[in-house]
mmCIF file of C-alpha atoms and ligand atoms in Angstrom:
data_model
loop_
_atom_site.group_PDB
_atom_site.id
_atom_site.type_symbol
_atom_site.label_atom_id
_atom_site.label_comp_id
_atom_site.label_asym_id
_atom_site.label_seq_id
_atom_site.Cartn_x
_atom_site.Cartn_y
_atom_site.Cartn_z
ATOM 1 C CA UNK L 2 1.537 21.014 2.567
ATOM 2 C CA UNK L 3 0.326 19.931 6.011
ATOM 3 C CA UNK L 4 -1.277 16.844 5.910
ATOM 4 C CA UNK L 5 -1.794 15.852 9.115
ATOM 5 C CA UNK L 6 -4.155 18.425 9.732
ATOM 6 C CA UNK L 7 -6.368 16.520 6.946
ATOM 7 C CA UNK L 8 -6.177 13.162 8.477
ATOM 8 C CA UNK L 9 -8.906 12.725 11.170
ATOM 9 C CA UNK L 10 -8.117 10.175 14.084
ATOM 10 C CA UNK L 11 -11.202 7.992 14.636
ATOM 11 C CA UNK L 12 -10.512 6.302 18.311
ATOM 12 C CA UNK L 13 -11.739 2.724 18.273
ATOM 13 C CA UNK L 14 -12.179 2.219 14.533
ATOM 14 C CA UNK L 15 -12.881 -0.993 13.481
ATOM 15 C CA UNK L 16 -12.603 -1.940 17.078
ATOM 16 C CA UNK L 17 -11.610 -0.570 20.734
ATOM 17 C CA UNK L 18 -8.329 0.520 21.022
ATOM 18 C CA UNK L 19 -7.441 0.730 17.279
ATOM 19 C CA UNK L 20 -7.184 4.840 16.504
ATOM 20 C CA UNK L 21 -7.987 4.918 12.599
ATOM 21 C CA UNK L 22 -6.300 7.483 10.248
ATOM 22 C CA UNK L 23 -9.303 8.505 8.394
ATOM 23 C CA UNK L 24 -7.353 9.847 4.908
ATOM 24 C CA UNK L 25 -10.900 11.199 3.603
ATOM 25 C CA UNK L 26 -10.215 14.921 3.921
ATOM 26 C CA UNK L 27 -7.066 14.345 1.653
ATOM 27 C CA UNK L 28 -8.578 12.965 -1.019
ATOM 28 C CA UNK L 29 -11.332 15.582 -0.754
ATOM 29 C CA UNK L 30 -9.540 18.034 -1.354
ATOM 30 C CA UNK L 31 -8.447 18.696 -5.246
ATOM 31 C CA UNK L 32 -4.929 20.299 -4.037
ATOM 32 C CA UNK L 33 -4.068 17.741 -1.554
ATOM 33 C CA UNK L 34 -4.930 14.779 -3.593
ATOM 34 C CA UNK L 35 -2.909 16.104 -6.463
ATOM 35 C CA UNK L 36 0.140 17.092 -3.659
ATOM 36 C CA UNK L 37 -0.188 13.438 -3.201
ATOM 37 C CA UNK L 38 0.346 11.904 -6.105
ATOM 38 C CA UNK L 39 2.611 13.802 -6.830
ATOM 39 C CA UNK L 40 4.681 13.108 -4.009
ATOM 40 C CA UNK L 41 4.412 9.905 -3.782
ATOM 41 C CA UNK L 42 5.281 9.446 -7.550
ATOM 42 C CA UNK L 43 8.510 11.997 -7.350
ATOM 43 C CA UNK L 44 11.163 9.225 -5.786
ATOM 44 C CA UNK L 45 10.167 6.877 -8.163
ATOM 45 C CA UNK L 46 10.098 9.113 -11.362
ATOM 46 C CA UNK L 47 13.375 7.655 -12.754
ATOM 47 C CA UNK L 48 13.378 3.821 -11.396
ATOM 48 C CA UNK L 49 12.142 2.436 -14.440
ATOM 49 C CA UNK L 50 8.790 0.787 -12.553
ATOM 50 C CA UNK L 51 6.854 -1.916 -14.353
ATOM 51 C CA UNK L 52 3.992 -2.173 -12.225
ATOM 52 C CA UNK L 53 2.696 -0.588 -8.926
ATOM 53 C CA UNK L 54 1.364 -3.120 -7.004
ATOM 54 C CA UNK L 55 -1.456 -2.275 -4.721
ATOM 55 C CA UNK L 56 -3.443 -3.794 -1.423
ATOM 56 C CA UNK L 57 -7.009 -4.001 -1.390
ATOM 57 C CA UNK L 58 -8.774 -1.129 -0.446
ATOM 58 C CA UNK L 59 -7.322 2.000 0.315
ATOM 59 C CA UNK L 60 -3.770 1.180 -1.866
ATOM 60 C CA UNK L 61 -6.426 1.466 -4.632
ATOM 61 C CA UNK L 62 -6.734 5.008 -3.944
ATOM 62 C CA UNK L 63 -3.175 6.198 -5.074
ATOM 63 C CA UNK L 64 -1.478 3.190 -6.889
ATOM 64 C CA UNK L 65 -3.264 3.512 -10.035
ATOM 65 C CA UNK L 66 -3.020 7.521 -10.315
ATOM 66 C CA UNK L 67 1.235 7.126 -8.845
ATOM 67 C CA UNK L 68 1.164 4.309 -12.235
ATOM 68 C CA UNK L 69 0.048 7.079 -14.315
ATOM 69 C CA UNK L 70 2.437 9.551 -13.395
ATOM 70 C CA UNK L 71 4.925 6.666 -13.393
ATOM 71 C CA UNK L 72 4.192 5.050 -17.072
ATOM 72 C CA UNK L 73 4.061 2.093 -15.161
ATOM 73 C CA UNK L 74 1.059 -0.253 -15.280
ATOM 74 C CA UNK L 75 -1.175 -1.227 -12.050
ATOM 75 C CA UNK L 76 -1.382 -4.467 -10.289
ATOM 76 C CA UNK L 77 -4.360 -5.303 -7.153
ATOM 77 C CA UNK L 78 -3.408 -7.486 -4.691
ATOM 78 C CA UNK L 79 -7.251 -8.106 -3.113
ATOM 79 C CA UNK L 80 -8.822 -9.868 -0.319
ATOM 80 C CA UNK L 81 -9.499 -13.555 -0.949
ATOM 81 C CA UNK L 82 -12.321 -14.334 -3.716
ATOM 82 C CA UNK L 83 -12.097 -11.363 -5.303
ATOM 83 C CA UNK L 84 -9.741 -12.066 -8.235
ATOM 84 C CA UNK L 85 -11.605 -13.721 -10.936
ATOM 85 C CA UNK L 86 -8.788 -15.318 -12.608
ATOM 86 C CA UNK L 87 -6.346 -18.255 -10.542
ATOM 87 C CA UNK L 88 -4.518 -17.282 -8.545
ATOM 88 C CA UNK L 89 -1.737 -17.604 -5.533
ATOM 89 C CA UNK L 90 -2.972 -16.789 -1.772
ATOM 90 C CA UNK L 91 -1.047 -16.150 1.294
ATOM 91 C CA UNK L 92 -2.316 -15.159 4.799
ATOM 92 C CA UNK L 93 -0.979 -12.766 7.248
ATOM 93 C CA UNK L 94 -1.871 -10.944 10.503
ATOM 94 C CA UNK L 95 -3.143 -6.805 10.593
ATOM 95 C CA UNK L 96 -2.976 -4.710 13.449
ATOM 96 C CA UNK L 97 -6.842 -6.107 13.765
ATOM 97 C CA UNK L 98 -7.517 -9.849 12.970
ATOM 98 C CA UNK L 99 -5.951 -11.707 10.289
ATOM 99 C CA UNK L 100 -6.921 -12.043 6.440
ATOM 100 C CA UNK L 101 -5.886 -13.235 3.303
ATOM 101 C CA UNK L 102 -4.368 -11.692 0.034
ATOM 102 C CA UNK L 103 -4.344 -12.672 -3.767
ATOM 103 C CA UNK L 104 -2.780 -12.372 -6.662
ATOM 104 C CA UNK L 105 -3.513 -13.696 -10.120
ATOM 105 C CA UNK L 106 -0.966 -16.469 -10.848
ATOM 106 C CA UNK L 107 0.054 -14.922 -13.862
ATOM 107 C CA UNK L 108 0.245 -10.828 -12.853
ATOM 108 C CA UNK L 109 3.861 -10.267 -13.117
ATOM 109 C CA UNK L 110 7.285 -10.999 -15.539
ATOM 110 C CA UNK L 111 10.243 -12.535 -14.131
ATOM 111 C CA UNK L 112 12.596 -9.645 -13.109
ATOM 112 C CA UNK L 113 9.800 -7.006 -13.471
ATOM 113 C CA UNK L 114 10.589 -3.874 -11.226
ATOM 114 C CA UNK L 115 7.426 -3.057 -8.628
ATOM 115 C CA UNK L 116 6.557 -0.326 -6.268
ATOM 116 C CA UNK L 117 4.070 -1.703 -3.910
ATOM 117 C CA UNK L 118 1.814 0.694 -2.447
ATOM 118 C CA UNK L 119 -0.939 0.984 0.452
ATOM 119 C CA UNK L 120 -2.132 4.350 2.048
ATOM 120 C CA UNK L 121 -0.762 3.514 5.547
ATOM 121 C CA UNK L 122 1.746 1.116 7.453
ATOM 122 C CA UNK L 123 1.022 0.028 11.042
ATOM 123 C CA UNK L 124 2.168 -2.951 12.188
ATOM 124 C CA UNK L 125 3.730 -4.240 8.337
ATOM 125 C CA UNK L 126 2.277 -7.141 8.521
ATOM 126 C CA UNK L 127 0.138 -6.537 4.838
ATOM 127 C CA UNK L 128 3.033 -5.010 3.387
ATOM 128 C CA UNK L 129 5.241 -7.820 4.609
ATOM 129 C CA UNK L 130 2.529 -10.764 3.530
ATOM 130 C CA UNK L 131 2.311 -9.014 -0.144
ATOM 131 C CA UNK L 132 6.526 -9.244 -0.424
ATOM 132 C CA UNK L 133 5.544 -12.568 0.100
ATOM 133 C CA UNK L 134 3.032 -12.785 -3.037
ATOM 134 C CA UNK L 135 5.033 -11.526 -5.014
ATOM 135 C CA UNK L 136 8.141 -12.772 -4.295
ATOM 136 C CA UNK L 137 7.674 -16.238 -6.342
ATOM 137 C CA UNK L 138 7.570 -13.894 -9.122
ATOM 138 C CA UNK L 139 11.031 -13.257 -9.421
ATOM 139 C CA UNK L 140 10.760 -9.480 -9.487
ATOM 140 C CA UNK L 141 12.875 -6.329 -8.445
ATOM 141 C CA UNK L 142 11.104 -4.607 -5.533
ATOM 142 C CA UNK L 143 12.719 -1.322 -6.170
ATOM 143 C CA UNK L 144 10.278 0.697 -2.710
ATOM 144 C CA UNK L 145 7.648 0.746 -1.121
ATOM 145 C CA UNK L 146 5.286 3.901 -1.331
ATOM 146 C CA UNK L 147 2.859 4.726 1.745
ATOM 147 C CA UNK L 148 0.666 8.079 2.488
ATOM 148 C CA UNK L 149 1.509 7.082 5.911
ATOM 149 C CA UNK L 150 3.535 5.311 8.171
ATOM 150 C CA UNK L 151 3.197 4.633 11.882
ATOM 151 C CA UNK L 152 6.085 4.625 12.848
ATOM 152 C CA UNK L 153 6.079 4.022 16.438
ATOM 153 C CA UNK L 154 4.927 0.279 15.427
ATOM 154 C CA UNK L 155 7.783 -0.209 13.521
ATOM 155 C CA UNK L 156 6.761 -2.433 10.810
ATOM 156 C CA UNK L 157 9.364 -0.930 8.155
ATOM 157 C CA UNK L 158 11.531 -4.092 10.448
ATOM 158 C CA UNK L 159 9.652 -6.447 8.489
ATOM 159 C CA UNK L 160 10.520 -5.459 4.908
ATOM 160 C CA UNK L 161 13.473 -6.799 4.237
ATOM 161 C CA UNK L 162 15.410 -3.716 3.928
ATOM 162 C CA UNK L 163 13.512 -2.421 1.066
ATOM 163 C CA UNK L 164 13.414 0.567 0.894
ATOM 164 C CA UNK L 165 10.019 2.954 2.473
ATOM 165 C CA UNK L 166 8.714 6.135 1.263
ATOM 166 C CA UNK L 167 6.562 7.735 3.020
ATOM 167 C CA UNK L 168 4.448 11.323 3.144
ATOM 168 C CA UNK L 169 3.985 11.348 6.833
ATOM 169 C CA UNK L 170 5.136 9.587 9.536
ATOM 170 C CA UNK L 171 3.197 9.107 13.600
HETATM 171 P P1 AMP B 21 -0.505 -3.498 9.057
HETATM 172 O O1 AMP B 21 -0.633 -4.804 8.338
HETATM 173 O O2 AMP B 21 -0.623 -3.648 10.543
HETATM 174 O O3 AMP B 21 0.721 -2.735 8.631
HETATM 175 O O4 AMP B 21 -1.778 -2.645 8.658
HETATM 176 C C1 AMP B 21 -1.810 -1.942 7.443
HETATM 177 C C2 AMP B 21 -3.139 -2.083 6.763
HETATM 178 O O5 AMP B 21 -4.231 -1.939 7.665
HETATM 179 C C3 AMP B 21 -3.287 -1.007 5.739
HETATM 180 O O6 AMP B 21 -3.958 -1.560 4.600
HETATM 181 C C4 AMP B 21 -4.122 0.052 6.407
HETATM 182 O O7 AMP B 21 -5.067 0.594 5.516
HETATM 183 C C5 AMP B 21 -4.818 -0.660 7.545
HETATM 184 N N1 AMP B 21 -4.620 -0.013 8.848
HETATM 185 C C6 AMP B 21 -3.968 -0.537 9.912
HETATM 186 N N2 AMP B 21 -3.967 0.280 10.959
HETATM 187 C C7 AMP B 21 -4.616 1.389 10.556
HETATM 188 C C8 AMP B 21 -4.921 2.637 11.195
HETATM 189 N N3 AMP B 21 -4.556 2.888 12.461
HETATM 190 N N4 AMP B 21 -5.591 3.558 10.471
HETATM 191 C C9 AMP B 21 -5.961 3.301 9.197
HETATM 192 N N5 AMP B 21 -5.691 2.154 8.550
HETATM 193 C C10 AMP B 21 -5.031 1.204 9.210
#
């Protein structure tokens, strides 16, 4: 399936300079969402995941749907003061401004095996500040799932060697 031709660039979205991949048309559309998920579930179908762990907003979109298809259950990470429970925080830098991410203290089992999830990777900086989160937990990261990666920023450097699935790549 061609994707790119349903992700619209947006030039200078949220701010000047910044050209947003706008992943509307995909989920619009009933074949390419279910392409998708599909997809983006297949590496993964026989790595025994626990949990698919996904960022606040857009990893909302296919984490819980790739946990379906998985058997696996689904964990947010959100932006700070979200959570209602306690939880641990740790900041990080985006490709525009800086932010904060959560966790509830008590989300994941020692040695639990994650997929963590987002629709896109730019600069990795969310992806890498999640590792982070999760990290005290003791878990297996067994991948990382993305609709897309930018690959021209490079930000699969700051994963740790984990390993990156992606459905298309700039
Ligand atoms: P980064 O931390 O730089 O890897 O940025 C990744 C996060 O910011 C993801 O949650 C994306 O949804 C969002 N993001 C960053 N750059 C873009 C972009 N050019 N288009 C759409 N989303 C983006």
């Amino acid at each position: 399936m061609d994707l790119k031709s349903l992700i619209r660039d947006i030039p200078d979205f949220p701010k000047p300079g910044i050209i947003f991949k706008d992943i509307t048309p995909i989920l619009k559309s009933p074949e390419a969402i279910q392409y998708c998920i599909d997809a983006l579930a297949a590496p993964h179908m026989n790595q025994s995941i626990d949990y698919v762990v996904g960022i606040e907003s857009r990893g909302f979109l296919f984490g819980p749907a790739i946990a379906a298809k998985l058997g696996a259950g689904f964990i947010p990470v959100r932006k700070r003061g979200k959570l209602p429970h306690r939880t641990r925080v740790v900041n990080y830098d985006l490709e525009y401004g800086s932010d904060s991410l959560e966790i509830h203290e008590d989300a994941i089992e020692a040695n639990s095996r994650l997929l963590l999830t987002d629709d896109l990777l730019a600069t990795g900086g969310t992806m890498k500040a999640t590792i982070e989160l999760v990290t005290p937990f003791s878990p297996h990261i067994v991948g990382v799932s993305l609709l897309v990666e930018l690959a021209f920023l490079n930000g699969s450097a700051q994963l740790d060697n984990i390993p990156i699935h992606s459905l298309v790549q700039y």
